[in-house]
Each structure stands twice: as structure tokens, then as C-alpha cells.
Coordinates of C-alpha atoms in Angstrom, one line a residue:
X157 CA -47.7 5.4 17.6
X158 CA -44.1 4.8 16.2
X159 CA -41.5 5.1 19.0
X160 CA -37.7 6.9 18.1
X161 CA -34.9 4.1 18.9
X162 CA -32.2 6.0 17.4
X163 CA -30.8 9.5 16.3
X164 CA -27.2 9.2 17.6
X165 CA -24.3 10.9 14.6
X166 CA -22.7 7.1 13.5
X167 CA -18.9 7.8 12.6
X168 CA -17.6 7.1 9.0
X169 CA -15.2 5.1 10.1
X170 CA -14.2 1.3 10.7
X171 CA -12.3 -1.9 9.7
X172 CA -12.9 -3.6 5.8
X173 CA -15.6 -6.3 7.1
X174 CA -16.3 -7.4 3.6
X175 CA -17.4 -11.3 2.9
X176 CA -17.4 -12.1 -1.0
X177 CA -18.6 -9.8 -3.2
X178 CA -18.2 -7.0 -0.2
X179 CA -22.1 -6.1 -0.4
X180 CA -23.3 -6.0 3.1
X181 CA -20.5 -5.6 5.0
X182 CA -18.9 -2.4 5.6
X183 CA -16.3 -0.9 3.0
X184 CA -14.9 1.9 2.6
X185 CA -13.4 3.1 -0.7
X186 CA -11.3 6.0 -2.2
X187 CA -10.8 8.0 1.0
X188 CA -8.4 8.4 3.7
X189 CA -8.8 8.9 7.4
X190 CA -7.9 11.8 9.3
X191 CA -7.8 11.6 13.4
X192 CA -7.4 15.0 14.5
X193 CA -6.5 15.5 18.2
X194 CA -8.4 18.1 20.6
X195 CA -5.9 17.9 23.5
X196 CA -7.8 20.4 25.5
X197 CA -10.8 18.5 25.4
X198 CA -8.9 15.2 25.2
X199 CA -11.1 14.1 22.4
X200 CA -10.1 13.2 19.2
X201 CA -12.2 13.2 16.2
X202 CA -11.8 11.3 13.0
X203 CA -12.6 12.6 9.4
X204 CA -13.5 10.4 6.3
X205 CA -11.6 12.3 3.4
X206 CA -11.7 11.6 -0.5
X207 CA -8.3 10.5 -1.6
X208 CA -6.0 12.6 -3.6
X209 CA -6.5 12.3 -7.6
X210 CA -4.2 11.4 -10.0
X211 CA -2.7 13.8 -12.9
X212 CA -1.0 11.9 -16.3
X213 CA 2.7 12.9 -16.0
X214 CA 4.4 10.3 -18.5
X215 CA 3.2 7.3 -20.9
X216 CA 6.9 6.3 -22.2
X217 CA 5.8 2.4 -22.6
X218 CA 2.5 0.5 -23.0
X219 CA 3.4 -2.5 -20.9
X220 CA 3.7 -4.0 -16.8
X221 CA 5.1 -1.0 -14.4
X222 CA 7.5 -2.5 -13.0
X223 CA 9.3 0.2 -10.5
X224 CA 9.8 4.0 -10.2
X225 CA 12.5 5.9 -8.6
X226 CA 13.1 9.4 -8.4
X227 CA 17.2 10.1 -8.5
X228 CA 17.9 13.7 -6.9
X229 CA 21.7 13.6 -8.5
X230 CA 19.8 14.2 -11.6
X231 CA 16.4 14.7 -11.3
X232 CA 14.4 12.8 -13.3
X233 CA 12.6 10.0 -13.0
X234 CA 13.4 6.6 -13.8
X235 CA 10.8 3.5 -14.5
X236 CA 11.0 0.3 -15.6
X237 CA 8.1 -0.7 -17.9
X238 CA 8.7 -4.4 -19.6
X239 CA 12.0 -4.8 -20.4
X240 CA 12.8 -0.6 -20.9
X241 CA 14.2 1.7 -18.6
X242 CA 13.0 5.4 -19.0
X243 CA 14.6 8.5 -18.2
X244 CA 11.7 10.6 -18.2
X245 CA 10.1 9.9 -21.7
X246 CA 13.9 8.7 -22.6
X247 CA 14.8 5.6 -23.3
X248 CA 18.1 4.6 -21.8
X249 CA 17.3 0.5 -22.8
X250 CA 15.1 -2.0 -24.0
X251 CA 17.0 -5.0 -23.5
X252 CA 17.1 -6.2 -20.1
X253 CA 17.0 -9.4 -19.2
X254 CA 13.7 -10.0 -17.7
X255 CA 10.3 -8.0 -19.1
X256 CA 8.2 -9.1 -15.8
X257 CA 8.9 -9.1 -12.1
X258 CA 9.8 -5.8 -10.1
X259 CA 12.6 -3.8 -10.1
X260 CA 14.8 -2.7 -7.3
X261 CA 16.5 0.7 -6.8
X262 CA 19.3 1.5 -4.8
X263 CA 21.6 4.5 -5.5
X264 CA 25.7 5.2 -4.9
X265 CA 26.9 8.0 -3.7
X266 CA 29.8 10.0 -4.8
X267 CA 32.2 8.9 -2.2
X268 CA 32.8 6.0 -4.1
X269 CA 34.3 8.0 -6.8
X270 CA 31.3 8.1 -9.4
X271 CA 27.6 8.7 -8.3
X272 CA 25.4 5.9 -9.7
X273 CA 21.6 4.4 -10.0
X274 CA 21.7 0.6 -9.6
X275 CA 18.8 -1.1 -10.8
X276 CA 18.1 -5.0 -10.4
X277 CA 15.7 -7.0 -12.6
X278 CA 16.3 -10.4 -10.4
X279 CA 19.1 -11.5 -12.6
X280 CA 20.8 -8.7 -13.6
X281 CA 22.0 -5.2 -12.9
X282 CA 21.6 -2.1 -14.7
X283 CA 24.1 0.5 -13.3
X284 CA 23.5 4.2 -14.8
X285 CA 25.8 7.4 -14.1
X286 CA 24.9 11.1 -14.1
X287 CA 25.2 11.6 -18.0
X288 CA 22.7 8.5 -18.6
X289 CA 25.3 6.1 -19.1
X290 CA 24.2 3.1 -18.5
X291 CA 26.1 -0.5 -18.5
X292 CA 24.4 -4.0 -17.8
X293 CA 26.2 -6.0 -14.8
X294 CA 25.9 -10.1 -15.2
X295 CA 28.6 -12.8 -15.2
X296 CA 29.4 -12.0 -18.9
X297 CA 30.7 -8.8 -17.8
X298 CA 31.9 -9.9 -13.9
X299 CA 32.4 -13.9 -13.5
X300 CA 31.6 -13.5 -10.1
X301 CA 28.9 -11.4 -10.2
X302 CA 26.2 -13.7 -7.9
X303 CA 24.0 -15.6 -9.7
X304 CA 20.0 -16.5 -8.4
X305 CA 19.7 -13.0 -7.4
X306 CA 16.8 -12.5 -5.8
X307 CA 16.3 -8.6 -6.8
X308 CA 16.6 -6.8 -3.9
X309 CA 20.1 -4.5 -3.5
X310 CA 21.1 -2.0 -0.2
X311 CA 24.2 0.0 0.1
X312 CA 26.0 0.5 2.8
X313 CA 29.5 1.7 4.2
X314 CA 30.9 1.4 0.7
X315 CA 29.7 -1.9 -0.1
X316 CA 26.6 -2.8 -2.8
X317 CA 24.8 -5.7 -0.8
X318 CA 22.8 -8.1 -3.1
X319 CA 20.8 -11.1 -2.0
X320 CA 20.7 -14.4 -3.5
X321 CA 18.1 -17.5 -3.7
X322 CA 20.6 -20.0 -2.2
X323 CA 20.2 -17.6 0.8
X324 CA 23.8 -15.7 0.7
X325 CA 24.2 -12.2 1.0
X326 CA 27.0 -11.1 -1.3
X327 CA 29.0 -7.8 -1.5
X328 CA 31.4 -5.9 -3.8
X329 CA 34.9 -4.7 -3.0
X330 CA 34.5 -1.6 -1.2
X331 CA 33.2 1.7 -3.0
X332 CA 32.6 -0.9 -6.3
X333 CA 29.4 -1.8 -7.9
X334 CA 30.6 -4.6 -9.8
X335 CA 34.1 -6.3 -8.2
X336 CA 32.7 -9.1 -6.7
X337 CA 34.9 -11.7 -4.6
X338 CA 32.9 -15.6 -5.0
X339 CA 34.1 -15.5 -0.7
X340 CA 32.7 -12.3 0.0
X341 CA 29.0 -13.5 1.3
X342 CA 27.3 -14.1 4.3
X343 CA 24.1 -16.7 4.4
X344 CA 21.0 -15.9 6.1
X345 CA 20.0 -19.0 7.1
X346 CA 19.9 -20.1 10.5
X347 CA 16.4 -21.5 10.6
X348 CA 16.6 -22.9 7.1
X349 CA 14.4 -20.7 5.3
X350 CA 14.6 -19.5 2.0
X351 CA 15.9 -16.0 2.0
X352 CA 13.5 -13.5 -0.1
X353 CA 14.6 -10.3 0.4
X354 CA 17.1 -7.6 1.9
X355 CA 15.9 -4.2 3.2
X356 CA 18.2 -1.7 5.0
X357 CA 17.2 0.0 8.1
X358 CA 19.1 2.6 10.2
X359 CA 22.6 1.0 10.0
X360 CA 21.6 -2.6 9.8
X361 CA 20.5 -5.2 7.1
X362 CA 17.4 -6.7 7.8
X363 CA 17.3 -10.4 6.1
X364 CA 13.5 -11.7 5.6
X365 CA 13.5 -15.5 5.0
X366 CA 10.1 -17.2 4.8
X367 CA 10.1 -17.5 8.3
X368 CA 12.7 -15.5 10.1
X369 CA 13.7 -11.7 10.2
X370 CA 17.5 -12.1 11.1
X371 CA 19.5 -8.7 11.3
X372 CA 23.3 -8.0 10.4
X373 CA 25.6 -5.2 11.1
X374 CA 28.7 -3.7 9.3
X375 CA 31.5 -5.9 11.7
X376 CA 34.5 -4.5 9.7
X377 CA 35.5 -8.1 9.0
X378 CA 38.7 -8.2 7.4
X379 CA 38.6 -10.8 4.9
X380 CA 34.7 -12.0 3.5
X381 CA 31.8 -10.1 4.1
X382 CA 32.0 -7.3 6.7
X383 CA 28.6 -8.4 8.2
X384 CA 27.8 -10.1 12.0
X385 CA 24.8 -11.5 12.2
X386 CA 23.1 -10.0 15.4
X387 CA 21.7 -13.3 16.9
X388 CA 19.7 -12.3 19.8
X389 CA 17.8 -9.6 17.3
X390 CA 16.3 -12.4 14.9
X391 CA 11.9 -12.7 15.2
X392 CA 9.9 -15.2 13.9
X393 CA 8.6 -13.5 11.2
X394 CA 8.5 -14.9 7.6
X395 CA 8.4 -12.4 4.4
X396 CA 5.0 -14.4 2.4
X397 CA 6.4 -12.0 -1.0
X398 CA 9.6 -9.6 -1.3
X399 CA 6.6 -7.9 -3.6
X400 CA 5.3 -6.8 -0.4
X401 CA 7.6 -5.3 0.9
X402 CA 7.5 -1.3 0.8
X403 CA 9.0 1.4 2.5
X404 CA 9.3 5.1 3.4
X405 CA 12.0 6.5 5.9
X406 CA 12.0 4.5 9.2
X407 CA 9.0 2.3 8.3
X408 CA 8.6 -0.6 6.2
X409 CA 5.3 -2.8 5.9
X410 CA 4.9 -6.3 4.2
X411 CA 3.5 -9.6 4.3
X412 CA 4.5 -12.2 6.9
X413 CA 3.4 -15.6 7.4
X414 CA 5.4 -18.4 9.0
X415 CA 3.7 -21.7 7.6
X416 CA 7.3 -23.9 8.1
X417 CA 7.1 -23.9 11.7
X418 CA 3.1 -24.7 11.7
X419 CA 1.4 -21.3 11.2
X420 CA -0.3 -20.9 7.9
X421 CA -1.9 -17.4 8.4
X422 CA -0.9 -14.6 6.8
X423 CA -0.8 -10.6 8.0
X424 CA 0.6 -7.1 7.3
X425 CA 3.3 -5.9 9.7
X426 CA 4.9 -2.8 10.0
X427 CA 8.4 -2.2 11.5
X428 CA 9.8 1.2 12.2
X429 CA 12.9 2.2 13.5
X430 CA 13.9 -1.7 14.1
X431 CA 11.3 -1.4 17.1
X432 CA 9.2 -4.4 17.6
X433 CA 7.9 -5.4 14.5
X434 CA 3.5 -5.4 14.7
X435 CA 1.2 -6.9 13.0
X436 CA -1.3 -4.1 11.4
X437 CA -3.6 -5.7 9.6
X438 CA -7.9 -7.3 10.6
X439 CA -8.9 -11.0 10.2
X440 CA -10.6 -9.8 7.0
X441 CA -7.4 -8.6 5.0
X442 CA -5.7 -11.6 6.4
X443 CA -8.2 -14.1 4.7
X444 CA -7.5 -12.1 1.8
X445 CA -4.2 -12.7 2.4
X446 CA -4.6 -16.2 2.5
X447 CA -7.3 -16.7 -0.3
X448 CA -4.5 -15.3 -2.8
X449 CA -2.6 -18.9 -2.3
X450 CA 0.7 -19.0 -4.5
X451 CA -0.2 -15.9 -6.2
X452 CA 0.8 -13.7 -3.2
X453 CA 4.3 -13.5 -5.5
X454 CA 1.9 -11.5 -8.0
X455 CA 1.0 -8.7 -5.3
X456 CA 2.6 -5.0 -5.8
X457 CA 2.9 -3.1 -2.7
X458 CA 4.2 0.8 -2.4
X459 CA 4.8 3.3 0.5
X460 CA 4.5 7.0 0.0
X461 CA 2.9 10.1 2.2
X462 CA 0.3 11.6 0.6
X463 CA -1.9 14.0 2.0
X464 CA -0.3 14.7 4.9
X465 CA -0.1 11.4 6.2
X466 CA 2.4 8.2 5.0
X467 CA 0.1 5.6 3.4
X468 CA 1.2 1.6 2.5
X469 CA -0.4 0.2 -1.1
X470 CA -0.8 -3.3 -1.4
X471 CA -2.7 -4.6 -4.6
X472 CA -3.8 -8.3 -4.2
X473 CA -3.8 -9.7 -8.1
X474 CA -6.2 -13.2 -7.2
X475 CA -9.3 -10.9 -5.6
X476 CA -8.2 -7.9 -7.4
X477 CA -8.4 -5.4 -4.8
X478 CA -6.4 -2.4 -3.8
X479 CA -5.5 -1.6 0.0
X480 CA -4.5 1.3 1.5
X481 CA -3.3 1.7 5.0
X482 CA -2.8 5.0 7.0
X483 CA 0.1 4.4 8.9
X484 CA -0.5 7.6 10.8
X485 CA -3.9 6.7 11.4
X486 CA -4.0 2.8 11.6
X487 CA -6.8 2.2 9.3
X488 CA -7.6 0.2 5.9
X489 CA -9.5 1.4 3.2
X490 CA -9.4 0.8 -0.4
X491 CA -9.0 2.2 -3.7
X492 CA -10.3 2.2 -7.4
X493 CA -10.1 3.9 -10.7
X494 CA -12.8 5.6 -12.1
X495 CA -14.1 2.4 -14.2
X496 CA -14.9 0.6 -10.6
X497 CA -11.5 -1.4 -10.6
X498 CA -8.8 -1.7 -8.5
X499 CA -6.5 0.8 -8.6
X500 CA -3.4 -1.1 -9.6
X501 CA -0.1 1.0 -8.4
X502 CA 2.8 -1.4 -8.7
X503 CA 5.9 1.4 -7.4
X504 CA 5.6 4.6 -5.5
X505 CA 8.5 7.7 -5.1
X506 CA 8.5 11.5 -4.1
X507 CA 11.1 14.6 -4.4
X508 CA 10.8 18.2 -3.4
X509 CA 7.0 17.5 -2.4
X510 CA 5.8 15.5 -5.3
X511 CA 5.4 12.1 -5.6
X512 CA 5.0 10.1 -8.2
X513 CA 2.7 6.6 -9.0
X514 CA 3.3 3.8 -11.3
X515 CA 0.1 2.3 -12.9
X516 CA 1.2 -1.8 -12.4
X517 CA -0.9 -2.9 -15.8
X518 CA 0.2 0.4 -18.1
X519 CA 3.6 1.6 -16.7
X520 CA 1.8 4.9 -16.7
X521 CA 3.4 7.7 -14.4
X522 CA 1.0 9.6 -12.3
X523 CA 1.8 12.7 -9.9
X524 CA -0.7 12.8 -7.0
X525 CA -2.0 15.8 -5.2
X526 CA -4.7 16.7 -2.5
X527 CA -5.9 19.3 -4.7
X528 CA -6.4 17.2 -7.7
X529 CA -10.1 15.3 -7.6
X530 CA -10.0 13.2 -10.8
X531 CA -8.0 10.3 -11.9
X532 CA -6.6 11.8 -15.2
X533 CA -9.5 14.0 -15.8
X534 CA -11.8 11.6 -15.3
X535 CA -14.4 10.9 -11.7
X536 CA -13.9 8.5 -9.3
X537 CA -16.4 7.4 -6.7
X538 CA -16.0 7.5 -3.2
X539 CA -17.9 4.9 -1.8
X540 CA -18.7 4.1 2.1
X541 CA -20.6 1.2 3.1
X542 CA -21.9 0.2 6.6
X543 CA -22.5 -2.9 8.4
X544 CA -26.1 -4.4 7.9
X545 CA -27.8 -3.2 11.7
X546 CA -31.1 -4.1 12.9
X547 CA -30.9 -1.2 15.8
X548 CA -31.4 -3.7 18.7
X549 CA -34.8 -5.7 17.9
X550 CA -35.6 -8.2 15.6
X551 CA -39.3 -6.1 14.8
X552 CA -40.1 -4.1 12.0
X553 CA -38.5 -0.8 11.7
X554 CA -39.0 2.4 9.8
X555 CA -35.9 5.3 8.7
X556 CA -38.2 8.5 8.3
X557 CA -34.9 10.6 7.5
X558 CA -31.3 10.5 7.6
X559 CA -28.5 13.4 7.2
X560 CA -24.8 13.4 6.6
X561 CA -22.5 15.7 9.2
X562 CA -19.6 16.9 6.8
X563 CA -18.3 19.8 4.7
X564 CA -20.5 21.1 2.4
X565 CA -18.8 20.7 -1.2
X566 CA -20.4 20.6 -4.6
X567 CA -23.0 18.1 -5.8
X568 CA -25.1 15.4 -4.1
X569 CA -24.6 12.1 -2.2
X570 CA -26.1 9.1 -3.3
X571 CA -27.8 7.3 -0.6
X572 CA -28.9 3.6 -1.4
X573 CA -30.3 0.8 1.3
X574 CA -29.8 -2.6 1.0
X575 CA -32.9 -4.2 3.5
X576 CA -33.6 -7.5 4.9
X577 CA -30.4 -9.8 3.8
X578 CA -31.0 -9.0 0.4
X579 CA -27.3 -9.5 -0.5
X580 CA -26.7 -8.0 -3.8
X581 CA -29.2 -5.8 -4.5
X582 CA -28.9 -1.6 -3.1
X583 CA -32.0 0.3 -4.0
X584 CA -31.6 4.3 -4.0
X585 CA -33.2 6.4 -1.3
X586 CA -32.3 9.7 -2.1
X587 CA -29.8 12.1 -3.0
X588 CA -28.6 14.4 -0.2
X589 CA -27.6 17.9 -1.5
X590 CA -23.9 18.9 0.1
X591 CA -24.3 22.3 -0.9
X592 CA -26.8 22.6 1.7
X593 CA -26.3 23.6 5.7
X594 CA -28.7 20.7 6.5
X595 CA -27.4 17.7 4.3
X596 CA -30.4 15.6 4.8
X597 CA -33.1 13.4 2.8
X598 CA -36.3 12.2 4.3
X599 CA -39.1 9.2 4.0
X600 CA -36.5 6.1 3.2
X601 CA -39.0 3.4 4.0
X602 CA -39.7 0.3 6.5
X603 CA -37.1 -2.5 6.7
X604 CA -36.3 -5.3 9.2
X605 CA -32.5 -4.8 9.1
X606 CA -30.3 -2.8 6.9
X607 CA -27.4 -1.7 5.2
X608 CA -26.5 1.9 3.6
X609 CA -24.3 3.0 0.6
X610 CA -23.5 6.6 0.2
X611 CA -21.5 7.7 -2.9
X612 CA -20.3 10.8 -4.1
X613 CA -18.8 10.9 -7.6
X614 CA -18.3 14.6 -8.2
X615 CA -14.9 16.3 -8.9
X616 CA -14.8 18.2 -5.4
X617 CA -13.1 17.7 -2.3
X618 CA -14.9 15.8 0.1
X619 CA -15.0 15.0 4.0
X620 CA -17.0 13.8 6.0
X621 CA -17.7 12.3 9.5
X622 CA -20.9 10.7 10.8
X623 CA -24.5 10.1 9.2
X624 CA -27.4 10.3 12.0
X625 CA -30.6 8.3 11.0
X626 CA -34.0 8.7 12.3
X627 CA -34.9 5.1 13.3
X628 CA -38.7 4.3 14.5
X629 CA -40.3 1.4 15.3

């Protein structure tokens, strides 16, 4: 007589524990997670939600998305797709001087007598006015303008802060984006690491070298730069790629390692408010991290909120994977577009509740929205995949039903079982109707251990967040 084991609800929820090919470890992909809080029961809950879809807003180029940055002074939206820069669907040029590589944004307010987008391409910058005026900066124009500039630009107090590769931070004159002084620098460089990029947070620069934070302050210096290096605030933290650095707000995540002072390992870290900075990432993303090698420069990362909760991109080029991290929630999941691919975002931005995508291969512009459930009118398949389990005993086992606690929503779940270290190959089980109170299938066969695949590829919301099987032995 066969004896029940197990019937216990098993949460949707987890850290990536995928090895290769990902196919019996457990995965999730195109959702988000939602904690929600009962603070009367003191329990919290967590939901496994499909991710927002995206909606075609502009296709002004056909080439490598390089940025995308959303000016309020005027409104539109401005991206950089090969060597272009669009207004909208406008071109405003196609000459600058690099067609790869991404773009920073960093804009000047009116106090300095003319509100102003500044763009960097790493060698040059693009400086554009209200009326879409806009004029190329490089030593032709400015003899001092720095040269090896790494990309990266900040304002602050007046000044237009730009970092170089030599590891000097240089700024204008004050309220100028192009008088430049050859004196007027500061160098990040007390433990002799290359300097990769600037990032401002709160009131100070934060200086990531490849294996040092180091933090400055606006010192009011009278003659050089007006920066003091805060000494006691530097962390051992190395930036692996400036491409991974993103940021929304008070938080910024990226992609630290520190392999010139004997640590060769990579991970995520988040810092918020310039509070301790954390490392937020699992062993399995940082082997990822590793396994990209040298072309960890090739990553695009992005930092938006979307659905209700802010969420860090990070697209890995070598494995071509997408990652998404909750920052709300702390959790990893991935994403894809509706081919099975990675969904490649290379530059995220937002105003008055919309936020915009850039497509990293395409320069496409997306808007995304919760209520959306296609990728440009086209399905997408939401994919979670547990852990291989053997339920406690080595014996053989049998799973005479299994149900799904979730919304109900249209169409059906895929449910497929891969058994007995068969590492490639998932065999469907059944189809579990969501339209249904009692989302469950039956009669799913003997097996020693296994792992399940459930997939929903209809264009309907979806959340869910436990499946119970029926295991006998």
C-alpha cells in the first residue's frame, strides 16, 4: 500500500541555482517577486509575479543602444544609438566620435545661466540646450578639455566633474561646461588602481578604481579642484566594469572585484545613501560573474522601478543572460524576450510615471507597464524551475497529483518533469487550467528524483505562490 510523504504548499521562490545549461537547477524567469507583510500576524508572504511587458515607443536607428535619458526641461527623450543622438524620432547628430561603448548623461541646470544636457561618448562631449542645439566639446574646440576620458560626468556645485583613464578627476570653471583649467584635477589614486568611473551620491563623489571606492567632497578649494578626498571613508571595493554601474535615487548597484590585492572573485553590491556598501548577489551569479573573463567591459546594466518596486538590470554578453534584481525584495530572477533570449536592455529612464527601456542590440525604445503582458505584441514565457528533490529517500517514488496555489487568470500552465538525472530532457505532465478554483492535474508518474518546469505563455497577468504535490512512495 503506497504511503503519502509529502503534501506541504512549496513556495515559488529562491536563489538562480543553475549549473550550465540551467536544466535541473532551479530558475526562475520573467517574473518579479513580491513580499508582502502581515504585521498583525507577523508573517510575510511572498508572491511570484509575471514581469511587466514591453510596448514599441520609438525605432529612430537600427544599431547598439547605447543610453537613454529622459530631460524634464524639455521633455523628450534622448538616445544614443551608434554614433546618432535622437530627440525623440529626431536626429540632432550622426557624427560622434565613437559608434560603440555607452553613453553617459548628466544634465545642467539653469543657475549656470543656460540649462543644458551633457552627453559623453568616452572621448567626447555632446552638450545640447533647450531649443536642440547641440555643440561637440573635444580639444579642437577646448585645448584643455581632458583627454582619456573615461565617460562618466556628475555635476555638482557649479562644476561639470569628468573622470579620466590616467585616474584624474577634472572640472570646469564654475557654472561652465567647457572652460577647463589643465590644474584644475584631482587623482583618485591612493591605492594605485585604475580609476573607472565617477558616480555622485548625496553631496559627494564617489571614485570607483579597480580596487578602491574613495569618496570626495566639495572643499571650496581656492585655486585647483574644489574636491578633499575624505580618507577615512575609502572601502576596498574595486568597480570590475563602469558598464555595471546603474543607479536610481539613493541606490546604485554594480560589479566589484578586487583581484590587485589577491581576491579574484567577483559580486553585485549595492550602496544606498553612502551606507555600508553590501554585497547582494549568490555564489551562482558570481561564477557568472567570473566565467565572463575580460568581457565583463561588454555587460549593460540599468536601474529603474517598475512595478511598484526598484529593480537593477545587468545583461552578461559571454553567457548571454539577463538578471534582474529586486532591490526591495532581495531576490534574482531573470529575463527573456519572447524568442527564448535574453532580454538585452542596455539603458533604463522614467518621468511623470513612465519609464522608458533601451533594447542594447536594436536601440529600440520601449515604455513598460504592469498592465502590459506582451513584449511588443508578441508572448513571452514565464518560466519557474525547481531544484531536482528526491523527498527524503533514495527509493522509488510516485506524484499522483500536483496543484498550483495562485490567482486564477486566463489559459493553462504547462507542467513538465524532468526524472532521474536526466539532465536535458523535460517531458510534459499536464496542463493545469488557471481559470479553475482548483488549479490542479493528476496521475504524473513514478520517478526516483525530480525536477519540475511550469510555464505559462499566455498574454494575462499572472501570480502565483506555492505548488503542493502529492508524493507516495
Amino acid at each position: 500500500m503506497a504511503q503519502r510523504i509529502d503534501s506541504k504548499p512549496i513556495p515559488f521562490v529562491g536563489p538562480p541555482e543553475q549549473r550550465n545549461l540551467g536544466t535541473e537547477d532551479s530558475r526562475y524567469v520573467n517574473v518579479l517577486f513580491e513580499p508582502i507583510a502581515n504585521p498583525l500576524l507577523g508573517q510575510k508572504s511572498v508572491y511570484c509575479v509575471k514581469r511587466p511587458g514591453l510596448s514599441t515607443f520609438s525605432s529612430p536607428g537600427a544599431s547598439t543602444g547605447r543610453g537613454i535619458h529622459v530631460w524634464p526641461q524639455t521633455g523628450s527623450t534622448y538616445s544614443i544609438i551608434g554614433n546618432s543622438v535622437f530627440a525623440g524620432t529626431s536626429t540632432l547628430t550622426s557624427s560622434m566620435n565613437t559608434s560603440s561603448g555607452r553613453c553617459w548623461f548628466v544634465e545642467i541646470p539653469r543657475s549656470t545661466g543656460q540649462a543644458q544636457l551633457v552627453i559623453c561618448d568616452g572621448q567626447d562631449n555632446y552638450n545640447i540646450t533647450s531649443t536642440g542645439v547641440i555643440s561637440q566639446i573635444n580639444q579642437a574646440d577646448t585645448t584643455n578639455y581632458p583627454v582619456s576620458t573615461l565617460g562618466p560626468v556628475v555635476y555638482l556645485d557649479g562644476y561639470l566633474f569628468q573622470g579620466a583613464s590616467t585616474g584624474r578627476i577634472y572640472n570646469t570653471t564654475p557654472n561652465s561646461v567647457s572652460g577647463w583649467i589643465p590644474s584644475d584635477f584631482i587623482t583618485a589614486d591612493t591605492h594605485a588602481g585604475a580609476l573607472e568611473a565617477i558616480y555622485i551620491q548625496k553631496d559627494q563623489i564617489a571614485a570607483f578604481t579597480k580596487n578602491r571606492i574613495e569618496f570626495f567632497f566639495n572643499n571650496g578649494n581656492p585655486t585647483g579642484s574644489p574636491l578633499l578626498r575624505i580618507d577615512q571613508n575609502t572601502m576596498g571595493i574595486g568597480l570590475a566594469s563602469r558598464e555595471s554601474l546603474a543607479w536610481s535615487g539613493e541606490s546604485a548597484c554594480f560589479v566589484g572585484e578586487n583581484a590587485g590585492v589577491g581576491d579574484g572573485g567577483r559580486a553585485v553590491y549595492i550602496m544606498q545613501s553612502l551606507s555600508k556598501v553590501r554585497d547582494i548577489s549568490t555564489p551562482v551569479i558570481n561564477r557568472f560573474l567570473i566565467d565572463e573573463g575580460v568581457s565583463i567591459s561588454s555587460c549593460r546594466s540599468w536601474m529603474e522601478r517598475i512595478a511598484g518596486q526598484l529593480v537593477y538590470g545587468l545583461h552578461l554578453s559571454v553567457i548571454n543572460r539577463s538578471f534582474l534584481y529586486g532591490v526591495d525584495s532581495g531576490m534574482w530572477s531573470e529575463s527573456q524576450n519572447p524568442a527564448g533570449n535574453s532580454l538585452y536592455i542596455s539603458g533604463a529612464t522614467s518621468i511623470n510615471g513612465t519609464v522608458y527601456l533601451q533594447d542594447g542590440g536594436t536601440g529600440t525604445v520601449y515604455t513598460i507597464a504592469p498592465s502590459i503582458f506582451q513584449d511588443s505584441g508578441s508572448n513571452f514565457t514565464v518560466s519557474l524551475q525547481t531544484p531536482r528533490m528526491n523527498w527524503g529517500t533514495p527509493l522509488r517514488k510516485y506524484e499522483p497529483s500536483l496543484s498550483i496555489v495562485g490567482d486564477s487568470t486566463l489559459s493553462t500552465v504547462q507542467v513538465y518533469v524532468n526524472d532521474d538525472d536526466s539532465t536535458t530532457t523535460y517531458s510534459l505532465g499536464g496542463q493545469i487550467d488557471m481559470t479553475q478554483p482548483q488549479k490542479r492535474i493528476t496521475r504524473l508518474g513514478g520517478f526516483y528524483d525530480r525536477a519540475h518546469r511550469f510555464e505559462y505563455q499566455a498574454a494575462s497577468s499572472f501570480r502565483v505562490q506555492a505548488w503542493q504535490p502529492e508524493i507516495d512512495k
